């Protein structure tokens, strides 16, 4: 009526203002909602999908992108890239629906649209207002419920006092408590109801009114949407999926829910389901909270208190309501760590070792994001935060390993199966052969381990500690368990015994292996983070600190020019000094138009890292060793053997193991040679490549010359 009246009155100026300020923004609302809807829906589709929603999302985005482009061209282009429909092109919504929502939120004021008119997307906790209630509470602040005055939450009797309100998150532990109690009373149906629908952990809207309950089931059932790009979740998917992408007949992404539902039907161990909920649903959701905080910090999406709130949430879920410091009688992950730590002789003063470490790391992480504009103005904040989060995830695996070992010794087969499913998949990120050994005996349906195999199984678990970021001391000891020994610094690699500690260089193959895993599932950001920031290879610095070695460092270091053939590579690639890095970065870019297949991208990145980055880095170490040998500096002379050994470590890799000939699944040049020797009929009788045997011989011969400081023959050996 207002517009009609203005027309009648010929009030053109007022009419123009009405059109600009009210009518146009109102018309934009359904367009924005439609685009955001298809961002969520299309995120789960492949580029080869025949679904009409791909075209619909593309069309809706094109209807509004020109308006958005006038506000922020960069964010508009990012939205367009995510929403565009290109048959056989990039994966739809490559950066995730959450990124599209965030980009729209950043422009909502400029669009003159009231974010409340857009609303929140169903139960996924996605919206375009600065604060949106979330179904699972995934990194979103909750307005205080009516009648609540304090913004802080005291957890474990003051062990950790949050800065923001997370009491409702901590109360999810009360659901676990009730489920356990009901299962003990043979009331599985009621217990299942609390698991499915929730009871104690309330969700509040923006004005503090309760609008529902979060449920432990949703922690798993939402995983395919909210965790699809995260590293730890994708390692589990890689480990558990069958040839059809399923686990026990359901989408592998729902593995935790599948296992929990099966546990509800177990009549031998009545509380198995409540244990499964903690070890699987709750464990992975805490890990998700941590990874999500890092991702948002990297993307500069965290304001001053958002990051603190995210860490407070993770701690609330980890400790749970009703927990006392050092008490094993709680109902969340903290209590599990206390219970198992006591059994494994790790009770230190008021807490077990693992909880002391984890709580210290939680506080360090919170401190990183508590400084003003920490994630926005300091580009290294997310790097340090990521390192802390990786350490927390490693320590969180400890009570699961302890429970598995304990159950093996007690021959509690139901719990062996449960805790194997909760922690053994992590080992798939370390060694395919070790994981296969454990999976075949502990996880696969119908396979029952023999009691006489228990010590071998535990020793296999212990062999993976280093890759998981743990030591024997971290896990502790239990009566009857084989003695645990950390891998010595000068361990053999496929039969080559170095004279120096090259373990950290050899572990770069673990980064390469996990990059392959992440790319397999389209987790480009996780793969790029691992390539750029590394994880598994850490050198001790003279000041006592640590330095992470990354594959990107190998691909860009200026010292590669010492290799005679490097100049030839640089010329071939149009004088691009960092040619291999350029190839990797371009292939990891989800918006790169020349890349049409995820499988092709994965193969190109992995092969480039194997055959170009690591190859040239190993040659650099060899020529560094020769130059050190020829130097008049005694310190450099002494360093020559270490550089030579590092070259061997880079070419062989830690995944080959200690024994001569290595093992299946190696990721470096040594493994590539074994992979190819069968096709070219140049394998030894033992299955190793003949060229590998020659390589090991040359490394021993070269080291002998270095020891004698007989430098001239080394040039011939290198060439």
Tab-separated table of N, CA, C and O in Angstrom, residues 113-185:
chain	number	residue	atom	x	y	z
A	113	UNK	N	19.644	-6.544	3.788
A	113	UNK	CA	18.711	-7.609	4.147
A	113	UNK	C	18.843	-7.881	5.636
A	113	UNK	O	19.958	-7.980	6.162
A	114	UNK	N	17.718	-8.004	6.315
A	114	UNK	CA	17.724	-8.369	7.735
A	114	UNK	C	18.051	-9.856	7.839
A	114	UNK	O	17.340	-10.696	7.281
A	115	UNK	N	19.122	-10.179	8.545
A	115	UNK	CA	19.544	-11.590	8.621
A	115	UNK	C	18.472	-12.465	9.257
A	115	UNK	O	18.375	-13.656	8.958
A	116	UNK	N	17.639	-11.878	10.108
A	116	UNK	CA	16.560	-12.658	10.723
A	116	UNK	C	15.514	-13.068	9.693
A	116	UNK	O	14.824	-14.074	9.856
A	117	UNK	N	15.399	-12.291	8.614
A	117	UNK	CA	14.475	-12.669	7.544
A	117	UNK	C	14.972	-13.914	6.817
A	117	UNK	O	14.182	-14.717	6.319
A	118	UNK	N	16.293	-14.066	6.741
A	118	UNK	CA	16.864	-15.274	6.123
A	118	UNK	C	16.630	-16.474	7.024
A	118	UNK	O	16.266	-17.557	6.565
A	119	UNK	N	16.818	-16.303	8.327
A	119	UNK	CA	16.615	-17.387	9.282
A	119	UNK	C	17.803	-18.333	9.354
A	119	UNK	O	18.838	-18.128	8.715
A	120	UNK	N	17.661	-19.411	10.126
A	120	UNK	CA	18.689	-20.445	10.268
A	120	UNK	C	18.285	-21.680	9.502
A	120	UNK	O	17.103	-22.002	9.404
A	121	UNK	N	19.269	-22.371	8.931
A	121	UNK	CA	18.967	-23.515	8.070
A	121	UNK	C	18.662	-24.769	8.885
A	121	UNK	O	19.549	-25.397	9.459
A	122	UNK	N	17.416	-25.156	8.942
A	122	UNK	CA	16.936	-26.375	9.587
A	122	UNK	C	17.697	-26.626	10.891
A	122	UNK	O	17.777	-25.783	11.745
A	123	UNK	N	18.296	-27.817	11.026
A	123	UNK	CA	18.954	-28.179	12.290
A	123	UNK	C	20.472	-28.213	12.183
A	123	UNK	O	21.142	-28.813	13.008
A	124	UNK	N	21.008	-27.589	11.121
A	124	UNK	CA	22.457	-27.657	10.933
A	124	UNK	C	23.191	-26.516	11.616
A	124	UNK	O	24.409	-26.465	11.610
A	125	UNK	N	22.453	-25.574	12.210
A	125	UNK	CA	23.111	-24.475	12.904
A	125	UNK	C	23.763	-23.489	11.962
A	125	UNK	O	24.673	-22.767	12.345
A	126	UNK	N	23.315	-23.448	10.691
A	126	UNK	CA	23.886	-22.535	9.719
A	126	UNK	C	22.962	-21.336	9.531
A	126	UNK	O	21.744	-21.487	9.408
A	127	UNK	N	23.532	-20.155	9.480
A	127	UNK	CA	22.762	-18.949	9.276
A	127	UNK	C	23.672	-17.828	8.845
A	127	UNK	O	24.881	-18.017	8.683
A	128	UNK	N	23.088	-16.654	8.645
A	128	UNK	CA	23.886	-15.523	8.178
A	128	UNK	C	23.915	-14.386	9.183
A	128	UNK	O	24.432	-13.310	8.885
A	129	UNK	N	23.352	-14.617	10.367
A	129	UNK	CA	23.501	-13.643	11.452
A	129	UNK	C	24.815	-13.902	12.163
A	129	UNK	O	25.401	-14.981	12.059
A	130	UNK	N	25.254	-12.935	12.934
A	130	UNK	CA	26.541	-13.096	13.620
A	130	UNK	C	26.500	-14.205	14.637
A	130	UNK	O	27.507	-14.806	14.954
A	131	UNK	N	25.332	-14.485	15.197
A	131	UNK	CA	25.196	-15.566	16.168
A	131	UNK	C	23.967	-16.372	15.797
A	131	UNK	O	22.864	-15.847	15.685
A	132	UNK	N	24.145	-17.678	15.581
A	132	UNK	CA	23.042	-18.545	15.207
A	132	UNK	C	23.038	-19.761	16.093
A	132	UNK	O	24.056	-20.432	16.232
A	133	UNK	N	21.906	-20.118	16.725
A	133	UNK	CA	21.856	-21.315	17.553
A	133	UNK	C	22.129	-22.541	16.708
A	133	UNK	O	21.651	-22.639	15.586
A	134	UNK	N	22.928	-23.460	17.228
A	134	UNK	CA	23.277	-24.647	16.460
A	134	UNK	C	22.724	-25.886	17.110
A	134	UNK	O	22.679	-26.008	18.317
A	135	UNK	N	22.349	-26.823	16.271
A	135	UNK	CA	21.796	-28.074	16.768
A	135	UNK	C	22.818	-28.817	17.606
A	135	UNK	O	22.531	-29.318	18.672
A	136	UNK	N	24.048	-28.890	17.108
A	136	UNK	CA	25.075	-29.627	17.828
A	136	UNK	C	25.961	-28.707	18.641
A	136	UNK	O	26.841	-29.175	19.358
A	137	UNK	N	25.785	-27.415	18.500
A	137	UNK	CA	26.634	-26.477	19.234
A	137	UNK	C	28.007	-26.403	18.647
A	137	UNK	O	28.989	-26.205	19.328
A	138	UNK	N	28.121	-26.546	17.355
A	138	UNK	CA	29.423	-26.632	16.724
A	138	UNK	C	30.031	-25.261	16.500
A	138	UNK	O	29.892	-24.661	15.458
A	139	UNK	N	30.691	-24.736	17.530
A	139	UNK	CA	31.404	-23.477	17.402
A	139	UNK	C	30.524	-22.246	17.412
A	139	UNK	O	30.967	-21.164	17.076
A	140	UNK	N	29.246	-22.376	17.800
A	140	UNK	CA	28.337	-21.240	17.786
A	140	UNK	C	27.991	-20.825	19.201
A	140	UNK	O	27.614	-21.649	20.016
A	141	UNK	N	28.075	-19.521	19.477
A	141	UNK	CA	27.773	-19.044	20.819
A	141	UNK	C	26.290	-19.193	21.126
A	141	UNK	O	25.445	-19.020	20.265
A	142	UNK	N	25.994	-19.508	22.357
A	142	UNK	CA	24.619	-19.626	22.807
A	142	UNK	C	24.281	-18.453	23.709
A	142	UNK	O	24.993	-18.170	24.664
A	143	UNK	N	23.179	-17.761	23.396
A	143	UNK	CA	22.702	-16.722	24.296
A	143	UNK	C	22.304	-17.373	25.611
A	143	UNK	O	21.751	-18.465	25.630
A	144	UNK	N	22.576	-16.701	26.727
A	144	UNK	CA	22.274	-17.288	28.028
A	144	UNK	C	20.788	-17.597	28.157
A	144	UNK	O	19.947	-16.788	27.767
A	145	UNK	N	20.456	-18.776	28.687
A	145	UNK	CA	19.048	-19.091	28.898
A	145	UNK	C	18.424	-18.142	29.913
A	145	UNK	O	19.119	-17.569	30.750
A	146	UNK	N	17.117	-17.972	29.820
A	146	UNK	CA	16.408	-17.085	30.743
A	146	UNK	C	16.745	-17.424	32.186
A	146	UNK	O	16.723	-18.586	32.590
A	147	UNK	N	17.068	-16.411	32.975
A	147	UNK	CA	17.334	-16.620	34.395
A	147	UNK	C	18.781	-16.908	34.720
A	147	UNK	O	19.164	-16.936	35.883
A	148	UNK	N	19.649	-17.131	33.691
A	148	UNK	CA	21.057	-17.414	33.927
A	148	UNK	C	21.836	-16.111	33.951
A	148	UNK	O	21.724	-15.298	33.042
A	149	UNK	N	22.633	-15.907	34.998
A	149	UNK	CA	23.351	-14.638	35.148
A	149	UNK	C	24.834	-14.757	34.789
A	149	UNK	O	25.410	-13.847	34.228
A	150	UNK	N	25.460	-15.874	35.118
A	150	UNK	CA	26.897	-16.012	34.892
A	150	UNK	C	27.181	-16.455	33.471
A	150	UNK	O	26.487	-17.303	32.919
A	151	UNK	N	28.200	-15.870	32.854
A	151	UNK	CA	28.598	-16.292	31.513
A	151	UNK	C	29.637	-17.401	31.555
A	151	UNK	O	29.948	-17.995	30.543
A	152	UNK	N	30.202	-17.684	32.701
A	152	UNK	CA	31.233	-18.710	32.826
A	152	UNK	C	30.627	-20.029	33.300
A	152	UNK	O	29.512	-20.074	33.803
A	153	UNK	N	31.404	-21.088	33.107
A	153	UNK	CA	30.997	-22.419	33.548
A	153	UNK	C	32.167	-23.059	34.270
A	153	UNK	O	33.271	-23.127	33.720
A	154	UNK	N	31.954	-23.524	35.480
A	154	UNK	CA	33.004	-24.193	36.238
A	154	UNK	C	32.913	-25.690	35.976
A	154	UNK	O	31.891	-26.318	36.235
A	155	UNK	N	33.993	-26.260	35.444
A	155	UNK	CA	34.031	-27.675	35.102
A	155	UNK	C	34.988	-28.415	36.021
A	155	UNK	O	36.059	-27.896	36.355
A	156	UNK	N	34.600	-29.636	36.412
A	156	UNK	CA	35.424	-30.483	37.281
A	156	UNK	C	35.819	-29.745	38.554
A	156	UNK	O	36.993	-29.706	38.929
A	157	UNK	N	34.819	-29.154	39.191
A	157	UNK	CA	35.038	-28.516	40.489
A	157	UNK	C	36.124	-27.449	40.419
A	157	UNK	O	36.980	-27.342	41.289
A	158	UNK	N	36.096	-26.650	39.347
A	158	UNK	CA	37.036	-25.545	39.219
A	158	UNK	C	38.315	-25.880	38.485
A	158	UNK	O	39.182	-25.015	38.344
A	159	UNK	N	38.466	-27.116	37.985
A	159	UNK	CA	39.667	-27.468	37.230
A	159	UNK	C	39.815	-26.562	36.017
A	159	UNK	O	40.906	-26.123	35.671
A	160	UNK	N	38.686	-26.282	35.369
A	160	UNK	CA	38.691	-25.409	34.195
A	160	UNK	C	37.450	-24.532	34.280
A	160	UNK	O	36.326	-25.040	34.315
A	161	UNK	N	37.639	-23.233	34.326
A	161	UNK	CA	36.514	-22.303	34.337
A	161	UNK	C	36.457	-21.597	32.996
A	161	UNK	O	37.403	-20.914	32.608
A	162	UNK	N	35.372	-21.798	32.289
A	162	UNK	CA	35.237	-21.225	30.960
A	162	UNK	C	34.995	-19.723	31.034
A	162	UNK	O	34.547	-19.199	32.050
A	163	UNK	N	35.274	-19.054	29.963
A	163	UNK	CA	35.012	-17.626	29.856
A	163	UNK	C	33.598	-17.381	29.336
A	163	UNK	O	32.974	-16.374	29.652
A	164	UNK	N	33.099	-18.308	28.538
A	164	UNK	CA	31.785	-18.168	27.914
A	164	UNK	C	30.833	-19.231	28.451
A	164	UNK	O	31.250	-20.198	29.090
A	165	UNK	N	29.562	-19.067	28.157
A	165	UNK	CA	28.543	-19.999	28.664
A	165	UNK	C	28.538	-21.283	27.838
A	165	UNK	O	28.243	-21.282	26.640
A	166	UNK	N	28.864	-22.417	28.480
A	166	UNK	CA	28.846	-23.720	27.808
A	166	UNK	C	28.252	-24.799	28.720
A	166	UNK	O	28.433	-25.989	28.475
A	167	UNK	N	27.557	-24.387	29.776
A	167	UNK	CA	26.990	-25.360	30.702
A	167	UNK	C	26.090	-26.355	29.978
A	167	UNK	O	26.103	-27.551	30.273
A	168	UNK	N	25.315	-25.863	29.022
A	168	UNK	CA	24.417	-26.774	28.309
A	168	UNK	C	25.188	-27.808	27.496
A	168	UNK	O	24.728	-28.932	27.297
A	169	UNK	N	26.380	-27.453	27.027
A	169	UNK	CA	27.221	-28.448	26.325
A	169	UNK	C	27.724	-29.510	27.305
A	169	UNK	O	27.718	-30.696	27.016
A	170	UNK	N	28.175	-29.054	28.456
A	170	UNK	CA	28.693	-30.002	29.457
A	170	UNK	C	27.622	-30.992	29.890
A	170	UNK	O	27.923	-32.142	30.246
A	171	UNK	N	26.368	-30.572	29.840
A	171	UNK	CA	25.272	-31.420	30.317
A	171	UNK	C	24.972	-32.587	29.391
A	171	UNK	O	24.162	-33.457	29.726
A	172	UNK	N	25.651	-32.659	28.243
A	172	UNK	CA	25.493	-33.832	27.380
A	172	UNK	C	25.977	-35.087	28.110
A	172	UNK	O	25.527	-36.200	27.847
A	173	UNK	N	26.907	-34.903	29.063
A	173	UNK	CA	27.408	-36.043	29.847
A	173	UNK	C	26.297	-36.656	30.688
A	173	UNK	O	26.347	-37.858	31.010
A	174	UNK	N	25.295	-35.863	31.055
A	174	UNK	CA	24.173	-36.394	31.833
A	174	UNK	C	23.316	-37.329	30.986
A	174	UNK	O	22.698	-38.259	31.515
A	175	UNK	N	23.284	-37.093	29.672
A	175	UNK	CA	22.610	-38.044	28.780
A	175	UNK	C	23.330	-39.388	28.819
A	175	UNK	O	22.696	-40.446	28.872
A	176	UNK	N	24.677	-39.342	28.785
A	176	UNK	CA	25.456	-40.583	28.866
A	176	UNK	C	25.163	-41.297	30.181
A	176	UNK	O	24.969	-42.528	30.216
A	177	UNK	N	25.120	-40.527	31.255
A	177	UNK	CA	24.840	-41.102	32.579
A	177	UNK	C	23.487	-41.813	32.598
A	177	UNK	O	23.377	-42.956	33.080
A	178	UNK	N	22.458	-41.160	32.068
A	178	UNK	CA	21.120	-41.758	32.075
A	178	UNK	C	21.051	-42.974	31.168
A	178	UNK	O	20.392	-43.969	31.494
A	179	UNK	N	21.715	-42.902	30.017
A	179	UNK	CA	21.721	-44.049	29.099
A	179	UNK	C	22.360	-45.256	29.772
A	179	UNK	O	21.844	-46.378	29.708
A	180	UNK	N	23.486	-45.027	30.452
A	180	UNK	CA	24.164	-46.122	31.155
A	180	UNK	C	23.266	-46.706	32.237
A	180	UNK	O	23.158	-47.937	32.379
A	181	UNK	N	22.614	-45.848	33.006
A	181	UNK	CA	21.739	-46.318	34.082
A	181	UNK	C	20.569	-47.129	33.537
A	181	UNK	O	20.213	-48.182	34.083
A	182	UNK	N	19.977	-46.666	32.454
A	182	UNK	CA	18.851	-47.381	31.857
A	182	UNK	C	19.282	-48.724	31.278
A	182	UNK	O	18.553	-49.717	31.378
A	183	UNK	N	20.471	-48.760	30.685
A	183	UNK	CA	20.965	-50.027	30.132
A	183	UNK	C	21.212	-51.048	31.236
A	183	UNK	O	20.946	-52.243	31.063
A	184	UNK	N	21.708	-50.574	32.373
A	184	UNK	CA	21.921	-51.484	33.504
A	184	UNK	C	20.602	-52.041	34.023
A	184	UNK	O	20.573	-53.132	34.604
A	185	UNK	N	19.525	-51.298	33.806
A	185	UNK	CA	18.203	-51.735	34.265
A	185	UNK	C	17.423	-52.434	33.152
A	185	UNK	O	16.204	-52.594	33.254
